[in-house]
PDB file of C-alpha atoms and ligand atoms in Angstrom:
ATOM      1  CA  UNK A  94      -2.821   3.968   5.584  1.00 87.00           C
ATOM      2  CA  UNK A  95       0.231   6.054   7.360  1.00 97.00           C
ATOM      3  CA  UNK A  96      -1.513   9.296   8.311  1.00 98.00           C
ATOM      4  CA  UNK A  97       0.315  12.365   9.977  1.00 98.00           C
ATOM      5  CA  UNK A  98      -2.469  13.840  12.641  1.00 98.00           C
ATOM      6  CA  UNK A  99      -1.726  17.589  13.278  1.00 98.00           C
ATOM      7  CA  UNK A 100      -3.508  19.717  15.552  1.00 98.00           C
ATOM      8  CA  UNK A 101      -3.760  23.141  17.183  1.00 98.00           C
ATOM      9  CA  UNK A 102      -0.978  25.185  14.920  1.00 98.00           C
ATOM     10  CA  UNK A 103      -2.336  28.242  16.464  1.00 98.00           C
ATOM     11  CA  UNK A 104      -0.929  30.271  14.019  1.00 98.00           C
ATOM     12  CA  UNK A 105       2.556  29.521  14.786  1.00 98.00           C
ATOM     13  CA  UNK A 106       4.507  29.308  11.134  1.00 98.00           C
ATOM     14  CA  UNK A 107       8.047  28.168  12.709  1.00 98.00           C
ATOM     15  CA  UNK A 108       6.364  24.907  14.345  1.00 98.00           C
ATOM     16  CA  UNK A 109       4.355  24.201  11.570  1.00 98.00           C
ATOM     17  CA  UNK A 110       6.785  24.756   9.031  1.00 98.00           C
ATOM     18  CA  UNK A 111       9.401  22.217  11.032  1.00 98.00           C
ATOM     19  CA  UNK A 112       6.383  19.900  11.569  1.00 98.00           C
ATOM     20  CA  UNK A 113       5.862  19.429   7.655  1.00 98.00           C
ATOM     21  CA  UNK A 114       8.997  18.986   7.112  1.00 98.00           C
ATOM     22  CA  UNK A 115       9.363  16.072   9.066  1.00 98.00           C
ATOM     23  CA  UNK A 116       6.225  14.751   8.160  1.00 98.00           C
ATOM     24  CA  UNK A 117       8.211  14.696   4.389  1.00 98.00           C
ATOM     25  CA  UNK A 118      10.481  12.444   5.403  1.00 98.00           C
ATOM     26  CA  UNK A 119       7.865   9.977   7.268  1.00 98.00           C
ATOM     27  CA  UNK A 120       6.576   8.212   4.099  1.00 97.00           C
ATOM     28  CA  UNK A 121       2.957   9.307   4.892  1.00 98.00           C
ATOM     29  CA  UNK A 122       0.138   8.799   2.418  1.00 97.00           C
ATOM     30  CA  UNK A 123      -2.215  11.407   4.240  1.00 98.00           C
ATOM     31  CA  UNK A 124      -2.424  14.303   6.506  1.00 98.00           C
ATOM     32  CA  UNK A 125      -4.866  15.618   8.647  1.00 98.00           C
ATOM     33  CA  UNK A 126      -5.892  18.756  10.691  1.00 98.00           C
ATOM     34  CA  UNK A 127      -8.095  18.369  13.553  1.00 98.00           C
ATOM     35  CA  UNK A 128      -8.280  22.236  14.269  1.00 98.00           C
ATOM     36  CA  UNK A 129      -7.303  25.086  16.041  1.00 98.00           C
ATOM     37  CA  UNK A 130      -5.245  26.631  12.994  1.00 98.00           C
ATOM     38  CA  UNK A 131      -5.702  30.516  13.865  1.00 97.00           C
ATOM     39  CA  UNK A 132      -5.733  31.668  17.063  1.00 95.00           C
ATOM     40  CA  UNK A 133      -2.985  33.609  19.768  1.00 95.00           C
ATOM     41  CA  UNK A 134      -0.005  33.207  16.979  1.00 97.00           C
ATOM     42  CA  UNK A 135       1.617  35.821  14.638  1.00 98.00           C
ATOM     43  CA  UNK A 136       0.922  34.156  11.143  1.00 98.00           C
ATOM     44  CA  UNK A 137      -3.048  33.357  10.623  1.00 98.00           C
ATOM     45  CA  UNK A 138      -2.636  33.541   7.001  1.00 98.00           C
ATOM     46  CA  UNK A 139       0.181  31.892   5.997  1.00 98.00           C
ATOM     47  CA  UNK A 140      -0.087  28.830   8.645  1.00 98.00           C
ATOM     48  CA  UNK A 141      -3.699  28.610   6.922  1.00 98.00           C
ATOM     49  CA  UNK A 142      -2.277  28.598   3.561  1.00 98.00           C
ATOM     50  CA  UNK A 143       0.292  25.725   4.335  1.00 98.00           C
ATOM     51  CA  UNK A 144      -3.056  23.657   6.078  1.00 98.00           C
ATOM     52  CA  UNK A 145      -4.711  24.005   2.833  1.00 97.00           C
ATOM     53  CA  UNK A 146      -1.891  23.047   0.618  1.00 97.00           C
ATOM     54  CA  UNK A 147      -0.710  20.366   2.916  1.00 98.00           C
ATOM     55  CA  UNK A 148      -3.537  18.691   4.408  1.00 98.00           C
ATOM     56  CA  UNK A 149      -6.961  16.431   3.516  1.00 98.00           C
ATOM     57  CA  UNK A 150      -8.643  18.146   5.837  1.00 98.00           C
ATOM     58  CA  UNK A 151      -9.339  20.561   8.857  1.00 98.00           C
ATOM     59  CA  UNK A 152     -11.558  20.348  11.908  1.00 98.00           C
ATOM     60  CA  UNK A 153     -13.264  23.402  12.668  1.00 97.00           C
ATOM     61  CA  UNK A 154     -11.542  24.167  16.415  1.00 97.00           C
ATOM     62  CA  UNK A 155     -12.899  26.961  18.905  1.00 96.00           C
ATOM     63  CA  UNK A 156     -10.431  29.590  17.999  1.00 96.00           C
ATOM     64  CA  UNK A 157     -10.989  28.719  14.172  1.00 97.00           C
ATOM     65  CA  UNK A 158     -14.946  29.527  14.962  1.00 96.00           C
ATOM     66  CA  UNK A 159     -13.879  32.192  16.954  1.00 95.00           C
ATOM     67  CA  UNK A 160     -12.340  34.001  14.197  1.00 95.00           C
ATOM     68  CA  UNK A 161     -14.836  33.166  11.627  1.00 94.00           C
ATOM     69  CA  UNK A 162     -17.679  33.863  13.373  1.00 92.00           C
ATOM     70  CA  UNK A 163     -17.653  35.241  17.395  1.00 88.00           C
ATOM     71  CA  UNK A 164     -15.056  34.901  19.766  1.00 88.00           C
ATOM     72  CA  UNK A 165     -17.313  33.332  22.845  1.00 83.00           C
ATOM     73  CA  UNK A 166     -16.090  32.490  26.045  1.00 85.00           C
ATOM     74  CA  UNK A 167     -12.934  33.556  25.386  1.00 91.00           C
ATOM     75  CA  UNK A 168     -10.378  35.090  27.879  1.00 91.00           C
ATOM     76  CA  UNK A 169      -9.304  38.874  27.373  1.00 92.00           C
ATOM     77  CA  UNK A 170      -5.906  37.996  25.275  1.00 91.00           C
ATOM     78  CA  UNK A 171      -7.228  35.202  22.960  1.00 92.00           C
ATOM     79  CA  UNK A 172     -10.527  37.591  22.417  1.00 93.00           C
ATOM     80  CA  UNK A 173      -8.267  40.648  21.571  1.00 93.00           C
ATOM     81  CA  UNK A 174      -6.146  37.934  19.355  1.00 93.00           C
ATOM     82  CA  UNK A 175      -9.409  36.469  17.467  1.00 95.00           C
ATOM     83  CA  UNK A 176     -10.400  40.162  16.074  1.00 95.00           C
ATOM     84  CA  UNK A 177      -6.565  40.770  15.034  1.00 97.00           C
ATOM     85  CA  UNK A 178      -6.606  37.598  14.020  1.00 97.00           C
ATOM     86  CA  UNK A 179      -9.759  38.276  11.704  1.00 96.00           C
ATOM     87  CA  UNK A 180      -8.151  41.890  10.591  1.00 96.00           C
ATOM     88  CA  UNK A 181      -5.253  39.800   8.712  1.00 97.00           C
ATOM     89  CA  UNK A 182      -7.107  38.363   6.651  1.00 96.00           C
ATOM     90  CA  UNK A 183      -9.852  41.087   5.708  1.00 95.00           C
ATOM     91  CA  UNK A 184      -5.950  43.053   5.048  1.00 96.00           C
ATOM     92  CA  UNK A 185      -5.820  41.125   1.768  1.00 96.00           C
ATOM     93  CA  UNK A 186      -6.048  43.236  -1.021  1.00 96.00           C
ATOM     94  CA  UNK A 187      -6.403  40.530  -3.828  1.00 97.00           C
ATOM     95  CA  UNK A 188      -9.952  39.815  -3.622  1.00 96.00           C
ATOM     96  CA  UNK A 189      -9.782  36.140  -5.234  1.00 97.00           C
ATOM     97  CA  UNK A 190      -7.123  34.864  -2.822  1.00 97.00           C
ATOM     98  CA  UNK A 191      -9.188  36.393   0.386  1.00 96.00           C
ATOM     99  CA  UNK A 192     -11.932  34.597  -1.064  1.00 96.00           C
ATOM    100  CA  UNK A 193     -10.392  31.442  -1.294  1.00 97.00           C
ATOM    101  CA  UNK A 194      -9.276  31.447   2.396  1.00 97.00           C
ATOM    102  CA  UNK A 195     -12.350  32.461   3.505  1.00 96.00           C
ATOM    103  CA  UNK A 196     -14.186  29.548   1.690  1.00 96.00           C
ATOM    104  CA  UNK A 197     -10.776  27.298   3.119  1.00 96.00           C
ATOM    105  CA  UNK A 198     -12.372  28.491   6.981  1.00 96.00           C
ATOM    106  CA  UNK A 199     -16.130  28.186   6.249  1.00 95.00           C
ATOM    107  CA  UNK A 200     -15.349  24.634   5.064  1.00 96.00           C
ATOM    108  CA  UNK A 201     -14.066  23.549   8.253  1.00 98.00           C
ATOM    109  CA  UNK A 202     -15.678  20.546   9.234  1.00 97.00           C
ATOM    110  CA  UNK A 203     -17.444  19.725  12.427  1.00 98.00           C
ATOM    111  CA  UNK A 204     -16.703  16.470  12.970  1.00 97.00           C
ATOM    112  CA  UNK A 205     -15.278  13.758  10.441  1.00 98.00           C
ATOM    113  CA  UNK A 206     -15.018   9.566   9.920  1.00 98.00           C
ATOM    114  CA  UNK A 207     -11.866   8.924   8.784  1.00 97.00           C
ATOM    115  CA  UNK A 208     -11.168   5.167   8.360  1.00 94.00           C
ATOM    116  CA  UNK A 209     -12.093   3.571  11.572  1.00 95.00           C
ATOM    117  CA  UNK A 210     -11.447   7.278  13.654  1.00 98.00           C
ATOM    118  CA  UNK A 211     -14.335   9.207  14.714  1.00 98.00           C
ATOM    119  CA  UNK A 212     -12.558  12.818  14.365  1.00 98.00           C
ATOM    120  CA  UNK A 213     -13.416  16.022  16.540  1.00 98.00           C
ATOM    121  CA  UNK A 214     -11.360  19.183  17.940  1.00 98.00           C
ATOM    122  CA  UNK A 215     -13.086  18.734  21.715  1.00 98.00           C
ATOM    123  CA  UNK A 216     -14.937  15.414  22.733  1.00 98.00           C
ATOM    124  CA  UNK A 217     -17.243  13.454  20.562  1.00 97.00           C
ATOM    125  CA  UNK A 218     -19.872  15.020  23.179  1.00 95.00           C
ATOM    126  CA  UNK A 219     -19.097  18.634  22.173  1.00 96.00           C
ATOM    127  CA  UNK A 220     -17.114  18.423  19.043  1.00 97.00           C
ATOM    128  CA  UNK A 221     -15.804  22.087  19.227  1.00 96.00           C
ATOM    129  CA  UNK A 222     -15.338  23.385  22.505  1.00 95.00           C
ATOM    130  CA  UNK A 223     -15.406  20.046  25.309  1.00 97.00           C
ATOM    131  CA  UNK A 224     -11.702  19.455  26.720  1.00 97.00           C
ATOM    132  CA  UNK A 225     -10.789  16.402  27.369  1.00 98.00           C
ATOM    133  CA  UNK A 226      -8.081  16.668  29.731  1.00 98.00           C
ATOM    134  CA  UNK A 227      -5.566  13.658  30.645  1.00 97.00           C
ATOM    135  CA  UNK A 228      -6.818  13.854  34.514  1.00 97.00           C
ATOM    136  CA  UNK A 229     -10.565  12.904  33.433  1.00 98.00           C
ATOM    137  CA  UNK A 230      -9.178   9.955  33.246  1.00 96.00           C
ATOM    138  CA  UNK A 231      -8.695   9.581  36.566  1.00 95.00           C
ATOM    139  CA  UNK A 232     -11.088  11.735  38.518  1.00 96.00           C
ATOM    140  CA  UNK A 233     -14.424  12.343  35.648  1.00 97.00           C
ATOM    141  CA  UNK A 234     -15.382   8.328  35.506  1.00 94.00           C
ATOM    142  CA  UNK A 235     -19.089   9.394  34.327  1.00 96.00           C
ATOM    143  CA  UNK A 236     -17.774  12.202  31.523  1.00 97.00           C
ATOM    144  CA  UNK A 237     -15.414   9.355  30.479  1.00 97.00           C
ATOM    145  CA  UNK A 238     -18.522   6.689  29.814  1.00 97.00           C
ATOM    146  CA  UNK A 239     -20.362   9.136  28.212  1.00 97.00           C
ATOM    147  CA  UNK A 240     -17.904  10.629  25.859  1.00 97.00           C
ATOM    148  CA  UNK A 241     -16.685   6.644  25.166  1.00 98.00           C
ATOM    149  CA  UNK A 242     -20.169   5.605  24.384  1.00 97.00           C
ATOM    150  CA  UNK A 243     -20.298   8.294  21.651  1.00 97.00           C
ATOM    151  CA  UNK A 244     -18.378   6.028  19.339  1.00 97.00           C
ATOM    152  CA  UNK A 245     -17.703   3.206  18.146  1.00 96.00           C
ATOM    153  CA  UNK A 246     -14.163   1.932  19.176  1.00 97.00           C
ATOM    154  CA  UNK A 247     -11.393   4.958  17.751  1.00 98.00           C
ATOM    155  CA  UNK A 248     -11.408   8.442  18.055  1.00 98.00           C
ATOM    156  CA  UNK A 249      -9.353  11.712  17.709  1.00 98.00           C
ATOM    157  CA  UNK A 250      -9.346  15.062  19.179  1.00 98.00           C
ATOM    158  CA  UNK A 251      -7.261  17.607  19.663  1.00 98.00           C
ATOM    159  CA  UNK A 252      -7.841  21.048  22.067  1.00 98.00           C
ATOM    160  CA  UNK A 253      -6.390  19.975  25.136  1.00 98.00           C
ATOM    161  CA  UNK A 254      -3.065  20.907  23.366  1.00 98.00           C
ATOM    162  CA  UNK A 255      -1.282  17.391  25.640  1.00 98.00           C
ATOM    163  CA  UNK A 256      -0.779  14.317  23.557  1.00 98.00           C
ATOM    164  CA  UNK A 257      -1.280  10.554  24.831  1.00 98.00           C
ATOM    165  CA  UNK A 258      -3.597   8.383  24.773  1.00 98.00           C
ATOM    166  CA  UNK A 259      -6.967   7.731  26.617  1.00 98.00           C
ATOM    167  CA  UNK A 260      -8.604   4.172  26.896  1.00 97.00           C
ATOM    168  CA  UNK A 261     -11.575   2.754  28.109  1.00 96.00           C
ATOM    169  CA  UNK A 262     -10.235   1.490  31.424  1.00 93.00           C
ATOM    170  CA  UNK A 263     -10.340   4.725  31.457  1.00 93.00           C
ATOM    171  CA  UNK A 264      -6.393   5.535  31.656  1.00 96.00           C
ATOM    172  CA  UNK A 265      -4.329   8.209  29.886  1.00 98.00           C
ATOM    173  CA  UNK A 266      -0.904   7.387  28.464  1.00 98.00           C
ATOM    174  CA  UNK A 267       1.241  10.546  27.636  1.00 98.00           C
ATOM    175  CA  UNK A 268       4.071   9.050  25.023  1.00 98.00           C
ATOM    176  CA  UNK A 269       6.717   9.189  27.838  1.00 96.00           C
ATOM    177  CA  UNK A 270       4.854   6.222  29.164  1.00 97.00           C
ATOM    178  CA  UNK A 271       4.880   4.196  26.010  1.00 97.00           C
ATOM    179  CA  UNK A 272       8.646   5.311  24.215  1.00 97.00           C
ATOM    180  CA  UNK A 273       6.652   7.393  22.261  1.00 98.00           C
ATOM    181  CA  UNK A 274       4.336   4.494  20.714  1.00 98.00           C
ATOM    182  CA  UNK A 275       1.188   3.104  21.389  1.00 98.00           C
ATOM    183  CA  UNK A 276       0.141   0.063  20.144  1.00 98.00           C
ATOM    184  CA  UNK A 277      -3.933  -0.231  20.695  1.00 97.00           C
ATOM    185  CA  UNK A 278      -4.905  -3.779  22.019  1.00 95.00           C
ATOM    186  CA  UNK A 279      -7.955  -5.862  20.485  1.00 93.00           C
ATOM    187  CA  UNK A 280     -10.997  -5.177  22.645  1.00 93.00           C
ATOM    188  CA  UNK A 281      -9.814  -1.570  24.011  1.00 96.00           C
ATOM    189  CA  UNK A 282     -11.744   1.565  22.572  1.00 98.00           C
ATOM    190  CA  UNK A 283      -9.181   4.436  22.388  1.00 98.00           C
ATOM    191  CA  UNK A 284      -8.906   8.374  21.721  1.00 98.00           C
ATOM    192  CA  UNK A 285      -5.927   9.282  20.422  1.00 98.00           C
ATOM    193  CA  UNK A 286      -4.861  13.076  20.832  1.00 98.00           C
ATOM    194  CA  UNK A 287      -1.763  14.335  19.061  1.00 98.00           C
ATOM    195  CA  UNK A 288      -0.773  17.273  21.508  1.00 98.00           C
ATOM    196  CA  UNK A 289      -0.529  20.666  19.768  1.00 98.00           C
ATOM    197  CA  UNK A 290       2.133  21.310  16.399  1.00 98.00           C
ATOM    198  CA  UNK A 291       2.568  25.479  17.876  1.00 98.00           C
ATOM    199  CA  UNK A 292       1.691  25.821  21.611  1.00 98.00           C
ATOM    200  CA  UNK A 293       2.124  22.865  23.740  1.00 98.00           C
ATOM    201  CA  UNK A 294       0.724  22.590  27.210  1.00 97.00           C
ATOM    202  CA  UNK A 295       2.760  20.108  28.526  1.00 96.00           C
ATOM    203  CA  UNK A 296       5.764  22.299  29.571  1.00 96.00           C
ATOM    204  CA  UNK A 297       7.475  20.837  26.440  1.00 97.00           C
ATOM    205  CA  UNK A 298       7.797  23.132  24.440  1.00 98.00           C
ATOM    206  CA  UNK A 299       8.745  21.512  21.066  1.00 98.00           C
ATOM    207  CA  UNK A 300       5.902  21.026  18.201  1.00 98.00           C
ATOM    208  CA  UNK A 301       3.747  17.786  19.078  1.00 98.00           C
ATOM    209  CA  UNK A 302       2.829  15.697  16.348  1.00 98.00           C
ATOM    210  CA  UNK A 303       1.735  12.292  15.386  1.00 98.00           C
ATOM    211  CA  UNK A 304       1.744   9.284  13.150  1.00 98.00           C
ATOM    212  CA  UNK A 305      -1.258   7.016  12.576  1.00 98.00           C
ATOM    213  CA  UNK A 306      -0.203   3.654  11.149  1.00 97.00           C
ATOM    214  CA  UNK A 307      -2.490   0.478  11.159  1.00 93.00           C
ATOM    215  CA  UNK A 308      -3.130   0.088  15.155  1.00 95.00           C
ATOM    216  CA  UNK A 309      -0.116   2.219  16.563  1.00 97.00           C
ATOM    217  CA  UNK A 310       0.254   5.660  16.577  1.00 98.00           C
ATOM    218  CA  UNK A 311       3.778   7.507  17.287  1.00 98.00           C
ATOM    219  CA  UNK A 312       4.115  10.385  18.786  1.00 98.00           C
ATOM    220  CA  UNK A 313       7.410  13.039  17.897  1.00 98.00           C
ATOM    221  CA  UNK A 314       8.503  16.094  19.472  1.00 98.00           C
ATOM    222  CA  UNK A 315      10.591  18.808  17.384  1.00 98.00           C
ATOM    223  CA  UNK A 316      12.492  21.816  18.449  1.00 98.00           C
ATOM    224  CA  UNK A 317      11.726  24.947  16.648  1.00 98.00           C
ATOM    225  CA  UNK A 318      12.542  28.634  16.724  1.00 98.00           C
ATOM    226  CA  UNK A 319      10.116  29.120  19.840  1.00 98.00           C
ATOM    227  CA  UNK A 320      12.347  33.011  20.329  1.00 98.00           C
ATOM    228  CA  UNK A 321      11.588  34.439  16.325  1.00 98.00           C
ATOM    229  CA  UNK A 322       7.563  33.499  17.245  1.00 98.00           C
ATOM    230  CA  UNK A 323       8.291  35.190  20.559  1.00 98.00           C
ATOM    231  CA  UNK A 324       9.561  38.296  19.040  1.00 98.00           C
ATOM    232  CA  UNK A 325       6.391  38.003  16.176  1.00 98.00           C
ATOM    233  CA  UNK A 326       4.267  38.275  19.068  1.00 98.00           C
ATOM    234  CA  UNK A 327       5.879  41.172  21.008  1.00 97.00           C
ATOM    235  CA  UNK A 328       6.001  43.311  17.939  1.00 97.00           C
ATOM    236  CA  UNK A 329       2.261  42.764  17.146  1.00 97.00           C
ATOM    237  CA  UNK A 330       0.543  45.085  20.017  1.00 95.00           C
ATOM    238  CA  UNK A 331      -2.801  43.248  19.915  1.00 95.00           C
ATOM    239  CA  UNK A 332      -1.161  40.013  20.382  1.00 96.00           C
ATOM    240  CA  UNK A 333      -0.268  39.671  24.466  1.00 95.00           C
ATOM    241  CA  UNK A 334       3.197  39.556  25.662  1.00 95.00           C
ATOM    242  CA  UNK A 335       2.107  36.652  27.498  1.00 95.00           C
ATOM    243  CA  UNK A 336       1.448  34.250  24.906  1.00 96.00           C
ATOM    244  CA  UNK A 337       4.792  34.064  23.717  1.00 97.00           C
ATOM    245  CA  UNK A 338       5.974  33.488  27.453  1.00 96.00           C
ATOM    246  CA  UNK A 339       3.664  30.511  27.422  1.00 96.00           C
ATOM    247  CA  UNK A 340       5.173  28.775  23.939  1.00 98.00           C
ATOM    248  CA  UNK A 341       8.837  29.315  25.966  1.00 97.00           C
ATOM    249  CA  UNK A 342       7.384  27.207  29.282  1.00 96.00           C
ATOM    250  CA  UNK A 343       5.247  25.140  27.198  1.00 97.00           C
ATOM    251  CA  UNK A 344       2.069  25.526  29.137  1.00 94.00           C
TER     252      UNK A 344
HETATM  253 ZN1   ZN B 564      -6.138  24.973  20.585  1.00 94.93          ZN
END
């Protein structure tokens, strides 16, 4: 079952719109969300429109929860973001197709099996708001037992916004390491995370994406139009300056 994994659009349209597009020519049978659509980017409505023509699915990710029901624990900019964020779509004036994307973010789902993956936007501890960051790997041995013993042998997330892969060891392999393909080994339990489709934190700053096929995944990086989302954001006054800085670096 060839599945294109998307995560954390963030309400970037350019990166997502580049991202399906590829994912056309891929000869996938499925695609799936694990969360984060809305949030810090210019175009909440229409990147939530494409999700729900586009994909199976869609994890319910902080910012997503954020906007539909409280923006907790948020920093200043993504707060101010959330309620803007939340103003788009109450700015629909056809009351059936506000409805429907309403319904589209209260069906969100928490947490998901999907074939052999246990799917979540965090960890499999906290399934919306735990990071899961590539150094745990290396310096959380006890958070990376306990979030490994909450399932069975595969897993997705998303939230971190770096893709790679952890194992059990535990280790982290960003696709640099690996040409860009992983190829899970019998025995190994693995989460598989496939970075973030409109703001990457891994000073890359093209759209991160991935393929699920069988027991490899492959990871791709695309370039988009990272200065018209940088100009969205500077014309929108509730949306900080700074978050389009951040899609240019990549952090
Ligand atoms: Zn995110």
């Amino acid at each position: 079952m060839r599945t294109a994994i998307i995560s954390d659009i963030h309400a970037n349209l350019e990166a997502l719109q580049v991202v399906l597009e590829h994912i056309k020519t891929q000869n996938v049978e499925h695609t799936i969300c694990l969360g984060d659509v809305l949030g810090y980017g210019p175009n909440p409505v229409e990147c939530v429109d494409l999700v729900a023509e586009h994909c199976d699915w869609s994890l319910m990710g902080n910012h997503d929860f954020g906007v539909l029901y409280e923006p907790t624990n948020f920093n200043a900019a993504a707060e101010q973001a959330a309620y803007w964020t939340r103003a788009q779509f109450d700015a629909e004036t056809d009351k059936e197709t506000a409805a429907t994307r309403w319904e589209f973010l209260g069906r969100l789902k928490v947490r998901v099996m999907y074939d052999r993956f246990l799917c979540v936007h965090g960890s499999p501890r906290r399934p919306i708001n735990e990071y899961l960051f590539p150094e745990d790997a290396i310096n959380s041995p006890v958070k990376m037992q306990q979030i490994f013993e909450r399932f069975d042998k595969y897993c997705m997330v998303g939230h971190t916004h770096v893709p790679g892969v952890f194992t059990d060891e535990p280790d982290f392999y960003p696709p640099g390491d690996v040409e860009g393909v992983y190829t899970f080994h019998d025995g190994e339990k693995v989460i598989v995370n496939p970075g973030s489709v409109g703001q990457p934190r891994d000073l890359d700053p093209r759209a991160s994406y991935a393929i699920l096929d069988d027991d490899r995944v492959e990871f791709f990086r695309l370039e988009y139009d990272v200065q018209a989302v940088v100009d969205k954001i500077k014309a929108v006054s509730e949306l900080s300056d700074w978050l389009g800085e951040r899609l240019i670096e990549g952090r």
